[in-house]
Amino acid sequence: MSQLSPKTAEYVQSAKAGIESLEYIDDLLREYMLFRGFKDTLKAFERDLERDRDHGFHADKIVAEVLAMACDLRIGALLEYWKYLTFRFFSHLNPKYQRTTKMFEKRLVRLFLASAARQNRRELIREFMAEHGPVLARQGGDWIPWLGLEYIDRPQARPEFEAYFGDEWLTSLRTALTDFMQTVFPAMAVPRILLFDKDRREKEMLKRKLGIYEEHLRGETKITARKQPGGGAVGLVENHIEAVAAATSPRLQPAAVAAVGDTDVCDSGPADMVSTDEPSSELRISQDDIFLEHNAGISHARFSASGELIASYDDESVLKVWAPDPASAAAKLKHELEFSVSALAWDQRHAHLLYMCDENTFIHTLNTNTNLLSRHSLLDKRHRCMQCVLPGAASSTLLTVSSARPDTSADTTVQLWDAGASRVAASQRLATSSPGARGVCAALNHNGTLVALAHTSGHVQVLDARSLETVATVETAQRDVCGVGFSLDESSLRVVTEVGALTQWSLRGRCLMTAESVLEIGATNGTLPADSRLDCDRVAFTPDRENVVVAPRDQCLIFNVDSAVLADSTRRHKDLVSVIDVGADCLLSASEDGTV
């Protein structure tokens, strides 16, 4: 297959967009042939569409036909159609997927054999084994019991066959195969005509955005004036920034560093907090919208990898997947789940996959293209309480941290789950003797190779995200830690406490504190009301590592991490903020009043 251009590669990453464009182009071709008077060509085109073995690249229709062949005992048609799919689609995949293709072929054959046994069609089993039995016998392994299936009475009662006779296994096979087909279509090289509809929609979207920007430049888009804690109202964002910049605020200053041999170690203590006029990088809000999506308090909310979609889950077990941009063509999904979600995470490689961890050691995958759910076992059953979940930065993996009890993180298990293979790739049990370890928060470095685990007791562990081996340990002596993040150069860690204390710790030498400051979130003498104290769900660092977002009560506050200066704040919710998330160029806050 020829190498795709960057523009084409970007487009074919979305199988759903490709399907929509295919139907649109088919209609254009019909219109063109009618306009030219090519009636015979149109009739031939319609006949070919009726016999379309690709089913318009609808994965659910292809999977339905494959499963129907197996259940209807049409094994010859099944094997021939699978051979066609292999040549048409699977041969274009990365060689590492060859094993996955063979796995699905094996499962479909076993579905045929189980269906034949259920319908008491033993002669079909005998014919199949006469033709393919020698090949299966050479493979050995778990195929050996199947060679004698013809002679076994009630095979569904035998443990080696029981799962294949259940509806749950068939549902799981349908979901997994549909998801696999959805990943296959983007690997195909597409003709240039399929890019026509994408370009048309992009131009329409750009026109709408241009109109919004023009209104903004004419001064028609303004942020409503809001009361500040100290007194009067502030109007536009620019005025608010000027008011903040005029106030004196301590900046994080680097501690003195002394060279000892080849190792740099920090001085005996952090630098004094002094004022400085050095300019800082300030994040400013250009647009602030509030959406009422739920009728109950929202406990989880996350941006997708592309930032186009938001997944939100409320206290009534309602999950919604929706797009904040009204110009988006993405479908709005809603599920009333029968399980409680303890964590949400989007796949960073496949933007249509959403992972949910429940309270019974299972992980659920929602394919937003097909709106289908699948379930997989994940957690160590001795550590059922999920502390945090992080998606892999560049691969379909999840890093989970769970504990034996919800009120302590002294005994935790860290697992790396490979979503593509549906298995645990690595697992590590961690224990800390630090008193007061009530919970743990986590953060990845920029490329996902390191993960920092910060316990509320101040004990921080840095692990290799692939092997889960500990590579560094930092004793911060901080208490009530609720946020952690790597610095831009990844030579240090930044730690935030529940009352807004911000400290920086070197990862070199003796791992000492290099700077400290306080985020002005309303603390008096180091104390805050219980409903204003921060937690792991309400602290997030921006991708550029230059700002930290916190939500002490009913709005988000954005601080520059070097200066601890308040750069901006969002509009207020009517109730407390329950969770925040930061994307590449956007942030969200979800509230107990059901708004985002």
mmCIF file of C-alpha atoms in Angstrom, residues 166-521:
data_model
loop_
_atom_site.group_PDB
_atom_site.id
_atom_site.type_symbol
_atom_site.label_atom_id
_atom_site.label_comp_id
_atom_site.label_asym_id
_atom_site.label_seq_id
_atom_site.Cartn_x
_atom_site.Cartn_y
_atom_site.Cartn_z
ATOM 1 C CA GLY A 166 -23.367 -18.780 26.348
ATOM 2 C CA ASP A 167 -24.939 -15.580 25.031
ATOM 3 C CA GLU A 168 -22.383 -13.468 26.912
ATOM 4 C CA TRP A 169 -19.488 -14.947 24.899
ATOM 5 C CA LEU A 170 -21.306 -14.283 21.619
ATOM 6 C CA THR A 171 -22.019 -10.687 22.650
ATOM 7 C CA SER A 172 -18.384 -10.199 23.623
ATOM 8 C CA LEU A 173 -17.237 -11.639 20.272
ATOM 9 C CA ARG A 174 -19.610 -9.346 18.364
ATOM 10 C CA THR A 175 -18.362 -6.262 20.239
ATOM 11 C CA ALA A 176 -14.665 -7.121 19.938
ATOM 12 C CA LEU A 177 -14.915 -7.993 16.231
ATOM 13 C CA THR A 178 -16.868 -4.807 15.472
ATOM 14 C CA ASP A 179 -14.263 -2.717 17.266
ATOM 15 C CA PHE A 180 -11.485 -4.496 15.352
ATOM 16 C CA MET A 181 -13.174 -3.772 12.027
ATOM 17 C CA GLN A 182 -13.495 -0.112 13.007
ATOM 18 C CA THR A 183 -9.714 0.064 13.396
ATOM 19 C CA VAL A 184 -9.160 -1.699 10.064
ATOM 20 C CA PHE A 185 -10.906 0.807 7.790
ATOM 21 C CA PRO A 186 -8.589 3.778 8.557
ATOM 22 C CA ALA A 187 -5.612 1.690 7.389
ATOM 23 C CA MET A 188 -6.922 1.650 3.814
ATOM 24 C CA ALA A 189 -5.707 4.034 1.151
ATOM 25 C CA VAL A 190 -8.728 6.051 0.017
ATOM 26 C CA PRO A 191 -9.370 7.726 -3.361
ATOM 27 C CA ARG A 192 -9.121 11.502 -3.482
ATOM 28 C CA ILE A 193 -12.826 11.883 -4.168
ATOM 29 C CA LEU A 194 -13.581 10.810 -0.589
ATOM 30 C CA LEU A 195 -11.733 13.883 0.654
ATOM 31 C CA PHE A 196 -14.192 16.148 -1.157
ATOM 32 C CA ASP A 197 -16.860 16.018 1.546
ATOM 33 C CA LYS A 198 -14.292 16.520 4.312
ATOM 34 C CA ASP A 199 -12.922 19.626 2.622
ATOM 35 C CA ARG A 200 -16.466 20.962 2.149
ATOM 36 C CA ARG A 201 -17.320 20.536 5.837
ATOM 37 C CA GLU A 202 -14.003 22.027 6.940
ATOM 38 C CA LYS A 203 -14.660 25.141 4.846
ATOM 39 C CA GLU A 204 -18.119 25.537 6.362
ATOM 40 C CA MET A 205 -16.704 25.197 9.862
ATOM 41 C CA LEU A 206 -13.966 27.730 9.131
ATOM 42 C CA LYS A 207 -16.562 30.207 7.848
ATOM 43 C CA ARG A 208 -18.529 29.879 11.090
ATOM 44 C CA LYS A 209 -15.401 30.336 13.189
ATOM 45 C CA LEU A 210 -14.368 33.339 11.100
ATOM 46 C CA GLY A 211 -17.738 34.941 11.795
ATOM 47 C CA ILE A 212 -17.276 34.403 15.538
ATOM 48 C CA TYR A 213 -13.781 35.944 15.457
ATOM 49 C CA GLU A 214 -15.016 38.936 13.475
ATOM 50 C CA GLU A 215 -17.725 39.573 16.063
ATOM 51 C CA HIS A 216 -15.135 39.265 18.807
ATOM 52 C CA LEU A 217 -12.857 41.823 17.124
ATOM 53 C CA ARG A 218 -15.769 44.245 16.818
ATOM 54 C CA GLY A 219 -16.199 44.006 20.586
ATOM 55 C CA GLU A 220 -19.484 42.122 20.464
ATOM 56 C CA THR A 221 -18.200 39.101 22.423
ATOM 57 C CA LYS A 222 -17.398 40.073 25.995
ATOM 58 C CA ILE A 223 -17.130 38.267 29.300
ATOM 59 C CA THR A 224 -19.751 39.292 31.833
ATOM 60 C CA ALA A 225 -18.441 41.387 34.697
ATOM 61 C CA ARG A 226 -18.047 39.414 37.922
ATOM 62 C CA LYS A 227 -17.375 40.341 41.527
ATOM 63 C CA GLN A 228 -13.901 39.726 42.854
ATOM 64 C CA PRO A 229 -13.346 38.549 46.435
ATOM 65 C CA GLY A 230 -11.685 41.805 47.347
ATOM 66 C CA GLY A 231 -14.346 44.225 46.211
ATOM 67 C CA GLY A 232 -15.536 45.755 42.936
ATOM 68 C CA ALA A 233 -16.423 44.209 39.659
ATOM 69 C CA VAL A 234 -13.969 43.594 36.841
ATOM 70 C CA GLY A 235 -15.118 43.731 33.243
ATOM 71 C CA LEU A 236 -13.211 42.246 30.334
ATOM 72 C CA VAL A 237 -10.519 39.613 30.782
ATOM 73 C CA GLU A 238 -7.825 42.151 29.878
ATOM 74 C CA ASN A 239 -8.886 44.421 32.733
ATOM 75 C CA HIS A 240 -8.892 41.473 35.083
ATOM 76 C CA ILE A 241 -5.354 40.527 34.050
ATOM 77 C CA GLU A 242 -4.165 44.105 34.555
ATOM 78 C CA ALA A 243 -5.671 44.153 38.036
ATOM 79 C CA VAL A 244 -3.914 40.897 38.885
ATOM 80 C CA ALA A 245 -0.592 42.016 37.400
ATOM 81 C CA ALA A 246 -0.710 45.214 39.461
ATOM 82 C CA ALA A 247 -0.894 43.203 42.679
ATOM 83 C CA THR A 248 2.339 42.068 44.294
ATOM 84 C CA SER A 249 2.726 38.328 44.304
ATOM 85 C CA PRO A 250 5.696 36.161 45.313
ATOM 86 C CA ARG A 251 7.421 34.243 42.552
ATOM 87 C CA LEU A 252 8.970 30.806 42.767
ATOM 88 C CA GLN A 253 12.709 31.393 43.010
ATOM 89 C CA PRO A 254 15.355 28.726 42.377
ATOM 90 C CA ALA A 255 17.415 27.614 45.340
ATOM 91 C CA ALA A 256 21.187 27.931 45.336
ATOM 92 C CA VAL A 257 22.908 24.957 43.731
ATOM 93 C CA ALA A 258 26.355 23.747 44.659
ATOM 94 C CA ALA A 259 28.366 21.398 42.461
ATOM 95 C CA VAL A 260 29.687 18.337 44.311
ATOM 96 C CA GLY A 261 31.707 16.181 41.971
ATOM 97 C CA ASP A 262 29.454 15.326 39.028
ATOM 98 C CA THR A 263 26.215 15.681 41.014
ATOM 99 C CA ASP A 264 24.189 18.840 41.570
ATOM 100 C CA VAL A 265 22.567 19.000 44.989
ATOM 101 C CA CYS A 266 20.270 21.639 46.399
ATOM 102 C CA ASP A 267 21.210 23.954 49.227
ATOM 103 C CA SER A 268 19.917 23.325 52.731
ATOM 104 C CA GLY A 269 16.540 24.909 52.094
ATOM 105 C CA PRO A 270 14.308 26.652 49.574
ATOM 106 C CA ALA A 271 14.950 30.150 48.379
ATOM 107 C CA ASP A 272 13.246 33.092 50.025
ATOM 108 C CA MET A 273 10.041 34.261 48.408
ATOM 109 C CA VAL A 274 10.686 37.664 46.901
ATOM 110 C CA SER A 275 8.905 39.837 44.382
ATOM 111 C CA THR A 276 10.251 40.080 40.851
ATOM 112 C CA ASP A 277 9.315 41.931 37.692
ATOM 113 C CA GLU A 278 10.326 39.089 35.365
ATOM 114 C CA PRO A 279 7.489 38.493 32.878
ATOM 115 C CA SER A 280 5.584 35.214 33.211
ATOM 116 C CA SER A 281 3.568 33.132 30.785
ATOM 117 C CA GLU A 282 -0.086 33.797 31.515
ATOM 118 C CA LEU A 283 -2.957 31.737 30.179
ATOM 119 C CA ARG A 284 -6.006 33.803 29.228
ATOM 120 C CA ILE A 285 -9.566 32.681 28.579
ATOM 121 C CA SER A 286 -10.985 33.813 25.228
ATOM 122 C CA GLN A 287 -14.368 32.101 25.450
ATOM 123 C CA ASP A 288 -16.310 30.756 28.440
ATOM 124 C CA ASP A 289 -19.450 28.603 27.953
ATOM 125 C CA ILE A 290 -21.655 26.658 30.360
ATOM 126 C CA PHE A 291 -23.610 23.551 29.280
ATOM 127 C CA LEU A 292 -26.421 21.887 31.221
ATOM 128 C CA GLU A 293 -25.992 18.226 30.324
ATOM 129 C CA HIS A 294 -27.059 16.369 33.484
ATOM 130 C CA ASN A 295 -29.870 16.413 36.027
ATOM 131 C CA ALA A 296 -27.589 15.257 38.840
ATOM 132 C CA GLY A 297 -24.145 16.091 40.150
ATOM 133 C CA ILE A 298 -21.295 15.171 37.801
ATOM 134 C CA SER A 299 -18.581 12.986 39.311
ATOM 135 C CA HIS A 300 -16.384 12.352 36.236
ATOM 136 C CA ALA A 301 -15.693 14.372 33.065
ATOM 137 C CA ARG A 302 -12.880 14.070 30.520
ATOM 138 C CA PHE A 303 -11.891 15.523 27.144
ATOM 139 C CA SER A 304 -11.205 13.051 24.328
ATOM 140 C CA ALA A 305 -7.689 12.951 22.882
ATOM 141 C CA SER A 306 -8.661 15.329 20.072
ATOM 142 C CA GLY A 307 -10.587 17.630 22.421
ATOM 143 C CA GLU A 308 -13.682 17.350 20.194
ATOM 144 C CA LEU A 309 -15.724 15.225 22.623
ATOM 145 C CA ILE A 310 -16.452 15.254 26.352
ATOM 146 C CA ALA A 311 -17.460 12.198 28.354
ATOM 147 C CA SER A 312 -19.368 13.025 31.551
ATOM 148 C CA TYR A 313 -20.881 10.742 34.202
ATOM 149 C CA ASP A 314 -23.262 11.760 36.984
ATOM 150 C CA ASP A 315 -24.478 10.475 40.344
ATOM 151 C CA GLU A 316 -27.486 8.760 38.718
ATOM 152 C CA SER A 317 -25.185 6.485 36.648
ATOM 153 C CA VAL A 318 -25.917 8.377 33.428
ATOM 154 C CA LEU A 319 -23.019 8.576 30.962
ATOM 155 C CA LYS A 320 -23.055 11.116 28.144
ATOM 156 C CA VAL A 321 -20.617 11.617 25.277
ATOM 157 C CA TRP A 322 -21.121 14.959 23.563
ATOM 158 C CA ALA A 323 -19.379 17.740 21.637
ATOM 159 C CA PRO A 324 -19.226 21.263 23.102
ATOM 160 C CA ASP A 325 -18.790 22.738 19.610
ATOM 161 C CA PRO A 326 -22.236 23.133 17.999
ATOM 162 C CA ALA A 327 -20.595 22.829 14.564
ATOM 163 C CA SER A 328 -19.340 19.313 15.337
ATOM 164 C CA ALA A 329 -20.845 16.422 13.374
ATOM 165 C CA ALA A 330 -20.254 13.957 16.226
ATOM 166 C CA ALA A 331 -23.337 12.086 17.456
ATOM 167 C CA LYS A 332 -24.492 12.627 21.043
ATOM 168 C CA LEU A 333 -24.531 9.391 23.071
ATOM 169 C CA LYS A 334 -26.312 8.567 26.316
ATOM 170 C CA HIS A 335 -26.119 5.419 28.460
ATOM 171 C CA GLU A 336 -27.912 4.617 31.698
ATOM 172 C CA LEU A 337 -25.271 2.297 33.118
ATOM 173 C CA GLU A 338 -25.970 -0.666 35.377
ATOM 174 C CA PHE A 339 -22.645 -0.241 37.182
ATOM 175 C CA SER A 340 -20.955 2.551 39.096
ATOM 176 C CA VAL A 341 -18.021 4.249 37.385
ATOM 177 C CA SER A 342 -14.968 4.906 39.550
ATOM 178 C CA ALA A 343 -12.743 6.354 36.779
ATOM 179 C CA LEU A 344 -12.927 7.547 33.150
ATOM 180 C CA ALA A 345 -10.181 7.722 30.513
ATOM 181 C CA TRP A 346 -10.049 8.193 26.732
ATOM 182 C CA ASP A 347 -7.743 6.181 24.497
ATOM 183 C CA GLN A 348 -5.044 8.586 23.287
ATOM 184 C CA ARG A 349 -4.408 6.633 20.081
ATOM 185 C CA HIS A 350 -7.936 5.670 19.036
ATOM 186 C CA ALA A 351 -10.082 8.719 19.706
ATOM 187 C CA HIS A 352 -13.355 6.748 19.569
ATOM 188 C CA LEU A 353 -12.587 4.477 22.551
ATOM 189 C CA LEU A 354 -13.635 5.421 26.086
ATOM 190 C CA TYR A 355 -12.621 3.329 29.098
ATOM 191 C CA MET A 356 -14.578 3.121 32.358
ATOM 192 C CA CYS A 357 -13.471 1.343 35.525
ATOM 193 C CA ASP A 358 -16.195 0.052 37.823
ATOM 194 C CA GLU A 359 -16.195 -0.958 41.483
ATOM 195 C CA ASN A 360 -16.060 -4.714 40.762
ATOM 196 C CA THR A 361 -12.583 -5.014 39.205
ATOM 197 C CA PHE A 362 -13.820 -4.653 35.608
ATOM 198 C CA ILE A 363 -12.969 -2.198 32.860
ATOM 199 C CA HIS A 364 -15.631 -1.333 30.267
ATOM 200 C CA THR A 365 -14.857 -0.069 26.756
ATOM 201 C CA LEU A 366 -17.323 2.152 24.891
ATOM 202 C CA ASN A 367 -16.824 2.409 21.140
ATOM 203 C CA THR A 368 -18.338 5.816 20.372
ATOM 204 C CA ASN A 369 -18.493 4.977 16.658
ATOM 205 C CA THR A 370 -20.778 1.966 17.183
ATOM 206 C CA ASN A 371 -22.168 2.913 20.636
ATOM 207 C CA LEU A 372 -21.343 -0.606 21.882
ATOM 208 C CA LEU A 373 -19.999 -1.556 25.316
ATOM 209 C CA SER A 374 -17.633 -4.421 26.120
ATOM 210 C CA ARG A 375 -16.306 -5.610 29.471
ATOM 211 C CA HIS A 376 -12.906 -6.959 30.524
ATOM 212 C CA SER A 377 -11.427 -8.087 33.818
ATOM 213 C CA LEU A 378 -8.673 -5.766 35.016
ATOM 214 C CA LEU A 379 -7.886 -5.260 38.665
ATOM 215 C CA ASP A 380 -6.269 -7.334 41.358
ATOM 216 C CA LYS A 381 -9.317 -8.473 43.351
ATOM 217 C CA ARG A 382 -7.450 -7.745 46.581
ATOM 218 C CA HIS A 383 -7.161 -4.087 45.557
ATOM 219 C CA ARG A 384 -10.651 -3.118 44.412
ATOM 220 C CA CYS A 385 -10.610 0.599 45.235
ATOM 221 C CA MET A 386 -9.552 2.673 42.223
ATOM 222 C CA GLN A 387 -7.355 5.638 43.152
ATOM 223 C CA CYS A 388 -6.587 6.993 39.668
ATOM 224 C CA VAL A 389 -6.360 6.011 35.982
ATOM 225 C CA LEU A 390 -4.029 7.463 33.344
ATOM 226 C CA PRO A 391 -4.238 6.723 29.588
ATOM 227 C CA GLY A 392 -0.996 5.966 27.756
ATOM 228 C CA ALA A 393 0.450 9.015 26.007
ATOM 229 C CA ALA A 394 0.955 7.338 22.618
ATOM 230 C CA SER A 395 -0.438 3.803 22.877
ATOM 231 C CA SER A 396 -3.700 2.047 23.753
ATOM 232 C CA THR A 397 -2.765 1.384 27.360
ATOM 233 C CA LEU A 398 -4.146 2.316 30.749
ATOM 234 C CA LEU A 399 -2.131 2.778 33.913
ATOM 235 C CA THR A 400 -4.284 2.118 36.984
ATOM 236 C CA VAL A 401 -3.556 2.657 40.668
ATOM 237 C CA SER A 402 -5.819 0.823 43.128
ATOM 238 C CA SER A 403 -5.763 0.130 46.852
ATOM 239 C CA ALA A 404 -7.224 -2.420 49.223
ATOM 240 C CA ARG A 405 -9.313 0.191 51.058
ATOM 241 C CA PRO A 406 -10.705 3.544 49.889
ATOM 242 C CA ASP A 407 -9.348 5.451 52.902
ATOM 243 C CA THR A 408 -5.678 4.508 52.503
ATOM 244 C CA SER A 409 -3.025 4.222 49.788
ATOM 245 C CA ALA A 410 -0.406 2.578 52.000
ATOM 246 C CA ASP A 411 -0.871 -0.699 50.095
ATOM 247 C CA THR A 412 -1.473 -0.145 46.361
ATOM 248 C CA THR A 413 -1.224 -2.055 43.108
ATOM 249 C CA VAL A 414 -0.116 -0.353 39.887
ATOM 250 C CA GLN A 415 -1.123 -2.104 36.670
ATOM 251 C CA LEU A 416 -0.453 -1.431 32.994
ATOM 252 C CA TRP A 417 -3.384 -2.687 30.914
ATOM 253 C CA ASP A 418 -2.900 -3.303 27.192
ATOM 254 C CA ALA A 419 -6.257 -2.446 25.619
ATOM 255 C CA GLY A 420 -5.349 -3.928 22.236
ATOM 256 C CA ALA A 421 -4.569 -7.346 23.703
ATOM 257 C CA SER A 422 -7.107 -7.051 26.585
ATOM 258 C CA ARG A 423 -4.550 -8.142 29.151
ATOM 259 C CA VAL A 424 -2.411 -6.821 31.984
ATOM 260 C CA ALA A 425 1.051 -6.125 30.536
ATOM 261 C CA ALA A 426 2.754 -5.294 33.845
ATOM 262 C CA SER A 427 1.834 -5.174 37.519
ATOM 263 C CA GLN A 428 3.620 -3.883 40.595
ATOM 264 C CA ARG A 429 2.575 -3.865 44.234
ATOM 265 C CA LEU A 430 3.768 -0.790 46.121
ATOM 266 C CA ALA A 431 3.754 -0.186 49.839
ATOM 267 C CA THR A 432 4.570 2.957 51.807
ATOM 268 C CA SER A 433 5.072 3.286 55.528
ATOM 269 C CA SER A 434 4.356 7.029 55.474
ATOM 270 C CA PRO A 435 1.583 7.864 57.974
ATOM 271 C CA GLY A 436 -1.442 9.690 56.608
ATOM 272 C CA ALA A 437 -1.383 8.116 53.137
ATOM 273 C CA ARG A 438 -5.127 8.495 52.526
ATOM 274 C CA GLY A 439 -4.981 8.607 48.729
ATOM 275 C CA VAL A 440 -2.725 8.992 45.723
ATOM 276 C CA CYS A 441 -2.646 11.185 42.610
ATOM 277 C CA ALA A 442 -0.578 10.535 39.500
ATOM 278 C CA ALA A 443 0.890 12.260 36.428
ATOM 279 C CA LEU A 444 2.804 11.186 33.317
ATOM 280 C CA ASN A 445 5.718 13.009 31.755
ATOM 281 C CA HIS A 446 5.380 14.420 28.231
ATOM 282 C CA ASN A 447 5.957 11.136 26.348
ATOM 283 C CA GLY A 448 4.417 8.780 28.879
ATOM 284 C CA THR A 449 7.632 6.967 29.845
ATOM 285 C CA LEU A 450 7.615 8.107 33.499
ATOM 286 C CA VAL A 451 4.791 8.297 36.013
ATOM 287 C CA ALA A 452 4.824 10.134 39.346
ATOM 288 C CA LEU A 453 2.650 8.792 42.186
ATOM 289 C CA ALA A 454 2.126 11.322 44.989
ATOM 290 C CA HIS A 455 0.558 10.104 48.222
ATOM 291 C CA THR A 456 -1.353 12.508 50.460
ATOM 292 C CA SER A 457 1.349 11.905 53.070
ATOM 293 C CA GLY A 458 3.935 13.632 50.828
ATOM 294 C CA HIS A 459 5.690 10.443 49.724
ATOM 295 C CA VAL A 460 6.289 10.552 45.923
ATOM 296 C CA GLN A 461 7.412 7.640 43.771
ATOM 297 C CA VAL A 462 8.588 7.964 40.163
ATOM 298 C CA LEU A 463 8.149 4.783 38.106
ATOM 299 C CA ASP A 464 9.131 3.606 34.668
ATOM 300 C CA ALA A 465 5.695 3.565 32.989
ATOM 301 C CA ARG A 466 6.551 0.461 30.958
ATOM 302 C CA SER A 467 8.123 -1.865 33.526
ATOM 303 C CA LEU A 468 6.601 -0.125 36.620
ATOM 304 C CA GLU A 469 9.983 -0.264 38.343
ATOM 305 C CA THR A 470 10.731 2.550 40.817
ATOM 306 C CA VAL A 471 13.387 4.933 39.467
ATOM 307 C CA ALA A 472 13.226 7.713 42.092
ATOM 308 C CA THR A 473 11.679 8.491 45.468
ATOM 309 C CA VAL A 474 10.996 11.951 46.895
ATOM 310 C CA GLU A 475 10.029 12.655 50.508
ATOM 311 C CA THR A 476 8.429 16.081 50.254
ATOM 312 C CA ALA A 477 7.476 16.454 53.936
ATOM 313 C CA GLN A 478 4.273 18.037 52.638
ATOM 314 C CA ARG A 479 0.909 16.947 53.996
ATOM 315 C CA ASP A 480 -2.446 16.622 52.225
ATOM 316 C CA VAL A 481 -0.863 16.438 48.752
ATOM 317 C CA CYS A 482 -3.527 16.429 46.016
ATOM 318 C CA GLY A 483 -1.676 17.315 42.788
ATOM 319 C CA VAL A 484 1.619 16.473 41.101
ATOM 320 C CA GLY A 485 3.207 17.290 37.739
ATOM 321 C CA PHE A 486 6.569 17.182 35.972
ATOM 322 C CA SER A 487 8.339 20.414 35.108
ATOM 323 C CA LEU A 488 8.837 21.293 31.450
ATOM 324 C CA ASP A 489 12.414 19.964 31.376
ATOM 325 C CA GLU A 490 11.350 17.002 33.593
ATOM 326 C CA SER A 491 14.209 17.616 36.015
ATOM 327 C CA SER A 492 11.825 18.347 38.875
ATOM 328 C CA LEU A 493 8.340 17.746 40.236
ATOM 329 C CA ARG A 494 5.734 20.286 41.288
ATOM 330 C CA VAL A 495 3.451 19.363 44.175
ATOM 331 C CA VAL A 496 0.184 21.020 45.258
ATOM 332 C CA THR A 497 -1.507 20.532 48.640
ATOM 333 C CA GLU A 498 -5.165 20.784 49.604
ATOM 334 C CA VAL A 499 -4.675 24.338 50.973
ATOM 335 C CA GLY A 500 -2.822 25.615 47.877
ATOM 336 C CA ALA A 501 0.825 25.225 48.872
ATOM 337 C CA LEU A 502 2.933 24.881 45.680
ATOM 338 C CA THR A 503 6.437 23.441 45.951
ATOM 339 C CA GLN A 504 9.060 22.273 43.473
ATOM 340 C CA TRP A 505 11.349 19.288 44.120
ATOM 341 C CA SER A 506 14.483 18.359 42.215
ATOM 342 C CA LEU A 507 14.772 14.847 40.785
ATOM 343 C CA ARG A 508 18.563 15.082 40.853
ATOM 344 C CA GLY A 509 20.986 14.465 43.654
ATOM 345 C CA ARG A 510 19.244 14.369 47.037
ATOM 346 C CA CYS A 511 15.823 15.410 45.629
ATOM 347 C CA LEU A 512 15.504 18.547 47.749
ATOM 348 C CA MET A 513 12.975 21.351 47.527
ATOM 349 C CA THR A 514 14.072 24.073 45.127
ATOM 350 C CA ALA A 515 11.181 26.541 45.369
ATOM 351 C CA GLU A 516 7.919 27.148 47.202
ATOM 352 C CA SER A 517 4.957 29.496 47.074
ATOM 353 C CA VAL A 518 1.273 29.705 47.932
ATOM 354 C CA LEU A 519 -1.663 29.834 45.536
ATOM 355 C CA GLU A 520 -4.131 32.467 46.710
ATOM 356 C CA ILE A 521 -7.276 30.351 47.039
#
